[in-house]
Amino acid sequence: MGKRLLIFGPPGAGKGTHAKRLAADLGIPHVATGELLRQAIGQGTEAGRRADEYIRRGELVPDELVESLLAERLARSDAREGYLLDGFPRTVSQARALQELLGHGAGRVDGVLCLEAPEETLVKRIAGRTTCTRCQAVYNRFFHPPQEAGVCDACGAALAARTDDREDAVRRRLAEYRSKTSAVLELFRGLRWPIVSVASTGEVGEVYGRIRAAMGA
Ligand code: AP5
């Protein structure tokens, strides 16, 4: 399989958890638009200031803002041989922009991995999530706690809940996924991009094993 891949699914499906590991195993960068936006917020850039209010409310940020951050990231040399995109595209307009980036409007990716889980599982996972304030490693106080409470195993920095993991923002994010993002999968089907769907329920290791098998990786 070629190495321009997408991971797709609702908030809490495990995209970040599995994408980090899969990208490392495949030797390609993990490019997550949520992380690019949070970095921009942390750096206090103009794009970050604009994105922050949307993210806190659980709304998608405007297409042109995220498209330009992504184009900048994919232009870096480490993405020349491929990448695993996480969190993009999330609207039909972003999917069209990705086609342009991939090759003059007719480009395709080599594979789309779609993670699926019931809504009550998504909500419980998000409620328990904490994220490293420095390296963005992801933990969960119910399912995957760090060795020392509140401290990142990987880099020792403090863990914190994301600003958009509040209950009202989570509900809005799930609604945004249903109303704007799920249609993107239909578009991929219409374009005949190769899609593999994997149930993201069960232990993390078990889900990852299913992913590797489904991707033939
Ligand atoms: P983003 O950061 O992309 O968030 P998301 O899509 O809402 O997804 P999450 O990060 O919540 O979930 P995930 O699927 O990565 O799950 P995770 O692995 O962390 O986007 C955030 C915001 O940025 C958006 O709302 C929007 O405002 C903006 N944005 C980003 N991209 C955009 C775009 N393209 N256009 C416009 N706006 C954009 O897992 C969740 C938890 O569950 C963790 O605690 C994990 O440890 C745990 N877990 C995972 N798998 C398992 C398992 N099998 N068993 C038990 N626990 C598990």
PDB file of N, CA, C and O in Angstrom, residues 150-189:
ATOM      1  N   GLY A 150      -1.395  12.722  36.572  1.00  0.00           N
ATOM      2  CA  GLY A 150      -1.186  14.100  36.125  1.00  0.00           C
ATOM      3  C   GLY A 150       0.158  14.366  35.477  1.00  0.00           C
ATOM      4  O   GLY A 150       0.473  15.506  35.124  1.00  0.00           O
ATOM      5  N   VAL A 151       0.988  13.291  35.277  1.00  0.00           N
ATOM      6  CA  VAL A 151       2.330  13.499  34.718  1.00  0.00           C
ATOM      7  C   VAL A 151       2.513  12.603  33.488  1.00  0.00           C
ATOM      8  O   VAL A 151       2.180  11.412  33.519  1.00  0.00           O
ATOM      9  N   CYS A 152       3.059  13.168  32.415  1.00  0.00           N
ATOM     10  CA  CYS A 152       3.246  12.402  31.170  1.00  0.00           C
ATOM     11  C   CYS A 152       4.358  11.359  31.318  1.00  0.00           C
ATOM     12  O   CYS A 152       5.479  11.702  31.714  1.00  0.00           O
ATOM     13  N   ASP A 153       4.061  10.099  30.996  1.00  0.00           N
ATOM     14  CA  ASP A 153       5.082   9.036  31.043  1.00  0.00           C
ATOM     15  C   ASP A 153       6.217   9.333  30.069  1.00  0.00           C
ATOM     16  O   ASP A 153       7.375   9.010  30.322  1.00  0.00           O
ATOM     17  N   ALA A 154       5.871   9.919  28.913  1.00  0.00           N
ATOM     18  CA  ALA A 154       6.854  10.078  27.839  1.00  0.00           C
ATOM     19  C   ALA A 154       7.827  11.213  28.104  1.00  0.00           C
ATOM     20  O   ALA A 154       9.026  11.071  27.863  1.00  0.00           O
ATOM     21  N   CYS A 155       7.335  12.380  28.600  1.00  0.00           N
ATOM     22  CA  CYS A 155       8.247  13.528  28.709  1.00  0.00           C
ATOM     23  C   CYS A 155       8.236  14.202  30.082  1.00  0.00           C
ATOM     24  O   CYS A 155       8.975  15.150  30.306  1.00  0.00           O
ATOM     25  N   GLY A 156       7.360  13.732  30.999  1.00  0.00           N
ATOM     26  CA  GLY A 156       7.385  14.260  32.367  1.00  0.00           C
ATOM     27  C   GLY A 156       6.632  15.573  32.556  1.00  0.00           C
ATOM     28  O   GLY A 156       6.576  16.097  33.671  1.00  0.00           O
ATOM     29  N   ALA A 157       6.038  16.123  31.472  1.00  0.00           N
ATOM     30  CA  ALA A 157       5.300  17.392  31.619  1.00  0.00           C
ATOM     31  C   ALA A 157       3.907  17.123  32.222  1.00  0.00           C
ATOM     32  O   ALA A 157       3.474  15.973  32.346  1.00  0.00           O
ATOM     33  N   ALA A 158       3.211  18.205  32.572  1.00  0.00           N
ATOM     34  CA  ALA A 158       1.889  18.071  33.199  1.00  0.00           C
ATOM     35  C   ALA A 158       0.833  17.646  32.178  1.00  0.00           C
ATOM     36  O   ALA A 158       0.914  18.016  31.003  1.00  0.00           O
ATOM     37  N   LEU A 159      -0.142  16.882  32.642  1.00  0.00           N
ATOM     38  CA  LEU A 159      -1.279  16.507  31.796  1.00  0.00           C
ATOM     39  C   LEU A 159      -2.448  17.442  32.105  1.00  0.00           C
ATOM     40  O   LEU A 159      -2.583  17.917  33.229  1.00  0.00           O
ATOM     41  N   ALA A 160      -3.290  17.680  31.101  1.00  0.00           N
ATOM     42  CA  ALA A 160      -4.462  18.536  31.327  1.00  0.00           C
ATOM     43  C   ALA A 160      -5.589  18.078  30.413  1.00  0.00           C
ATOM     44  O   ALA A 160      -5.343  17.462  29.372  1.00  0.00           O
ATOM     45  N   ALA A 161      -6.826  18.403  30.821  1.00  0.00           N
ATOM     46  CA  ALA A 161      -7.972  18.134  29.939  1.00  0.00           C
ATOM     47  C   ALA A 161      -7.980  19.187  28.841  1.00  0.00           C
ATOM     48  O   ALA A 161      -7.597  20.335  29.076  1.00  0.00           O
ATOM     49  N   ARG A 162      -8.398  18.817  27.631  1.00  0.00           N
ATOM     50  CA  ARG A 162      -8.481  19.786  26.545  1.00  0.00           C
ATOM     51  C   ARG A 162      -9.635  20.761  26.788  1.00  0.00           C
ATOM     52  O   ARG A 162     -10.633  20.400  27.397  1.00  0.00           O
ATOM     53  N   THR A 163      -9.500  21.995  26.274  1.00  0.00           N
ATOM     54  CA  THR A 163     -10.543  23.009  26.504  1.00  0.00           C
ATOM     55  C   THR A 163     -11.856  22.622  25.835  1.00  0.00           C
ATOM     56  O   THR A 163     -12.912  23.133  26.190  1.00  0.00           O
ATOM     57  N   ASP A 164     -11.789  21.724  24.826  1.00  0.00           N
ATOM     58  CA  ASP A 164     -13.026  21.334  24.128  1.00  0.00           C
ATOM     59  C   ASP A 164     -13.535  19.971  24.598  1.00  0.00           C
ATOM     60  O   ASP A 164     -14.389  19.377  23.951  1.00  0.00           O
ATOM     61  N   ASP A 165     -13.046  19.470  25.730  1.00  0.00           N
ATOM     62  CA  ASP A 165     -13.557  18.202  26.253  1.00  0.00           C
ATOM     63  C   ASP A 165     -14.629  18.429  27.327  1.00  0.00           C
ATOM     64  O   ASP A 165     -15.012  17.502  28.039  1.00  0.00           O
ATOM     65  N   ARG A 166     -15.158  19.641  27.448  1.00  0.00           N
ATOM     66  CA  ARG A 166     -16.308  19.900  28.330  1.00  0.00           C
ATOM     67  C   ARG A 166     -17.556  19.301  27.692  1.00  0.00           C
ATOM     68  O   ARG A 166     -17.648  19.216  26.462  1.00  0.00           O
ATOM     69  N   GLU A 167     -18.537  18.951  28.542  1.00  0.00           N
ATOM     70  CA  GLU A 167     -19.696  18.213  28.024  1.00  0.00           C
ATOM     71  C   GLU A 167     -20.420  18.951  26.883  1.00  0.00           C
ATOM     72  O   GLU A 167     -20.751  18.351  25.858  1.00  0.00           O
ATOM     73  N   ASP A 168     -20.637  20.267  27.035  1.00  0.00           N
ATOM     74  CA  ASP A 168     -21.374  20.993  25.986  1.00  0.00           C
ATOM     75  C   ASP A 168     -20.593  21.011  24.671  1.00  0.00           C
ATOM     76  O   ASP A 168     -21.161  20.826  23.587  1.00  0.00           O
ATOM     77  N   ALA A 169     -19.259  21.181  24.767  1.00  0.00           N
ATOM     78  CA  ALA A 169     -18.448  21.205  23.540  1.00  0.00           C
ATOM     79  C   ALA A 169     -18.403  19.821  22.889  1.00  0.00           C
ATOM     80  O   ALA A 169     -18.405  19.703  21.662  1.00  0.00           O
ATOM     81  N   VAL A 170     -18.383  18.772  23.715  1.00  0.00           N
ATOM     82  CA  VAL A 170     -18.344  17.407  23.158  1.00  0.00           C
ATOM     83  C   VAL A 170     -19.634  17.133  22.382  1.00  0.00           C
ATOM     84  O   VAL A 170     -19.609  16.594  21.272  1.00  0.00           O
ATOM     85  N   ARG A 171     -20.760  17.547  22.964  1.00  0.00           N
ATOM     86  CA  ARG A 171     -22.043  17.349  22.250  1.00  0.00           C
ATOM     87  C   ARG A 171     -22.031  18.080  20.914  1.00  0.00           C
ATOM     88  O   ARG A 171     -22.463  17.564  19.896  1.00  0.00           O
ATOM     89  N   ARG A 172     -21.501  19.307  20.918  1.00  0.00           N
ATOM     90  CA  ARG A 172     -21.452  20.078  19.686  1.00  0.00           C
ATOM     91  C   ARG A 172     -20.524  19.400  18.669  1.00  0.00           C
ATOM     92  O   ARG A 172     -20.823  19.331  17.478  1.00  0.00           O
ATOM     93  N   ARG A 173     -19.376  18.873  19.144  1.00  0.00           N
ATOM     94  CA  ARG A 173     -18.438  18.217  18.219  1.00  0.00           C
ATOM     95  C   ARG A 173     -19.087  16.995  17.570  1.00  0.00           C
ATOM     96  O   ARG A 173     -18.917  16.743  16.376  1.00  0.00           O
ATOM     97  N   LEU A 174     -19.829  16.230  18.373  1.00  0.00           N
ATOM     98  CA  LEU A 174     -20.501  15.051  17.810  1.00  0.00           C
ATOM     99  C   LEU A 174     -21.556  15.483  16.790  1.00  0.00           C
ATOM    100  O   LEU A 174     -21.712  14.866  15.732  1.00  0.00           O
ATOM    101  N   ALA A 175     -22.256  16.583  17.084  1.00  0.00           N
ATOM    102  CA  ALA A 175     -23.276  17.077  16.148  1.00  0.00           C
ATOM    103  C   ALA A 175     -22.612  17.579  14.856  1.00  0.00           C
ATOM    104  O   ALA A 175     -23.119  17.346  13.753  1.00  0.00           O
ATOM    105  N   GLU A 176     -21.469  18.264  14.994  1.00  0.00           N
ATOM    106  CA  GLU A 176     -20.730  18.732  13.809  1.00  0.00           C
ATOM    107  C   GLU A 176     -20.304  17.528  12.959  1.00  0.00           C
ATOM    108  O   GLU A 176     -20.368  17.568  11.729  1.00  0.00           O
ATOM    109  N   TYR A 177     -19.859  16.473  13.625  1.00  0.00           N
ATOM    110  CA  TYR A 177     -19.431  15.274  12.889  1.00  0.00           C
ATOM    111  C   TYR A 177     -20.611  14.719  12.092  1.00  0.00           C
ATOM    112  O   TYR A 177     -20.486  14.425  10.905  1.00  0.00           O
ATOM    113  N   ARG A 178     -21.762  14.598  12.774  1.00  0.00           N
ATOM    114  CA  ARG A 178     -22.928  14.019  12.080  1.00  0.00           C
ATOM    115  C   ARG A 178     -23.384  14.914  10.932  1.00  0.00           C
ATOM    116  O   ARG A 178     -23.705  14.425   9.859  1.00  0.00           O
ATOM    117  N   SER A 179     -23.397  16.240  11.155  1.00  0.00           N
ATOM    118  CA  SER A 179     -24.000  17.098  10.127  1.00  0.00           C
ATOM    119  C   SER A 179     -23.032  17.458   8.995  1.00  0.00           C
ATOM    120  O   SER A 179     -23.464  17.664   7.879  1.00  0.00           O
ATOM    121  N   LYS A 180     -21.718  17.558   9.292  1.00  0.00           N
ATOM    122  CA  LYS A 180     -20.809  18.031   8.238  1.00  0.00           C
ATOM    123  C   LYS A 180     -19.772  16.997   7.812  1.00  0.00           C
ATOM    124  O   LYS A 180     -19.380  16.964   6.658  1.00  0.00           O
ATOM    125  N   THR A 181     -19.297  16.178   8.742  1.00  0.00           N
ATOM    126  CA  THR A 181     -18.133  15.336   8.422  1.00  0.00           C
ATOM    127  C   THR A 181     -18.524  13.972   7.873  1.00  0.00           C
ATOM    128  O   THR A 181     -17.841  13.436   6.992  1.00  0.00           O
ATOM    129  N   SER A 182     -19.616  13.393   8.371  1.00  0.00           N
ATOM    130  CA  SER A 182     -19.930  12.034   7.905  1.00  0.00           C
ATOM    131  C   SER A 182     -20.181  12.013   6.390  1.00  0.00           C
ATOM    132  O   SER A 182     -19.895  11.025   5.721  1.00  0.00           O
ATOM    133  N   ALA A 183     -20.647  13.147   5.832  1.00  0.00           N
ATOM    134  CA  ALA A 183     -20.894  13.217   4.376  1.00  0.00           C
ATOM    135  C   ALA A 183     -19.600  13.055   3.574  1.00  0.00           C
ATOM    136  O   ALA A 183     -19.633  12.649   2.406  1.00  0.00           O
ATOM    137  N   VAL A 184     -18.470  13.373   4.202  1.00  0.00           N
ATOM    138  CA  VAL A 184     -17.184  13.281   3.499  1.00  0.00           C
ATOM    139  C   VAL A 184     -16.883  11.824   3.127  1.00  0.00           C
ATOM    140  O   VAL A 184     -16.311  11.542   2.080  1.00  0.00           O
ATOM    141  N   LEU A 185     -17.331  10.908   3.993  1.00  0.00           N
ATOM    142  CA  LEU A 185     -17.100   9.491   3.711  1.00  0.00           C
ATOM    143  C   LEU A 185     -17.853   9.065   2.436  1.00  0.00           C
ATOM    144  O   LEU A 185     -17.331   8.293   1.632  1.00  0.00           O
ATOM    145  N   GLU A 186     -19.043   9.611   2.265  1.00  0.00           N
ATOM    146  CA  GLU A 186     -19.807   9.324   1.037  1.00  0.00           C
ATOM    147  C   GLU A 186     -19.052   9.830  -0.190  1.00  0.00           C
ATOM    148  O   GLU A 186     -19.022   9.178  -1.236  1.00  0.00           O
ATOM    149  N   LEU A 187     -18.447  10.991  -0.029  1.00  0.00           N
ATOM    150  CA  LEU A 187     -17.668  11.561  -1.134  1.00  0.00           C
ATOM    151  C   LEU A 187     -16.486  10.640  -1.477  1.00  0.00           C
ATOM    152  O   LEU A 187     -16.228  10.350  -2.646  1.00  0.00           O
ATOM    153  N   PHE A 188     -15.781  10.138  -0.443  1.00  0.00           N
ATOM    154  CA  PHE A 188     -14.667   9.205  -0.696  1.00  0.00           C
ATOM    155  C   PHE A 188     -15.175   7.978  -1.459  1.00  0.00           C
ATOM    156  O   PHE A 188     -14.518   7.486  -2.364  1.00  0.00           O
ATOM    157  N   ARG A 189     -16.355   7.490  -1.040  1.00  0.00           N
ATOM    158  CA  ARG A 189     -16.905   6.300  -1.727  1.00  0.00           C
ATOM    159  C   ARG A 189     -17.147   6.618  -3.189  1.00  0.00           C
ATOM    160  O   ARG A 189     -16.810   5.837  -4.068  1.00  0.00           O
TER     161      ARG A 189
END
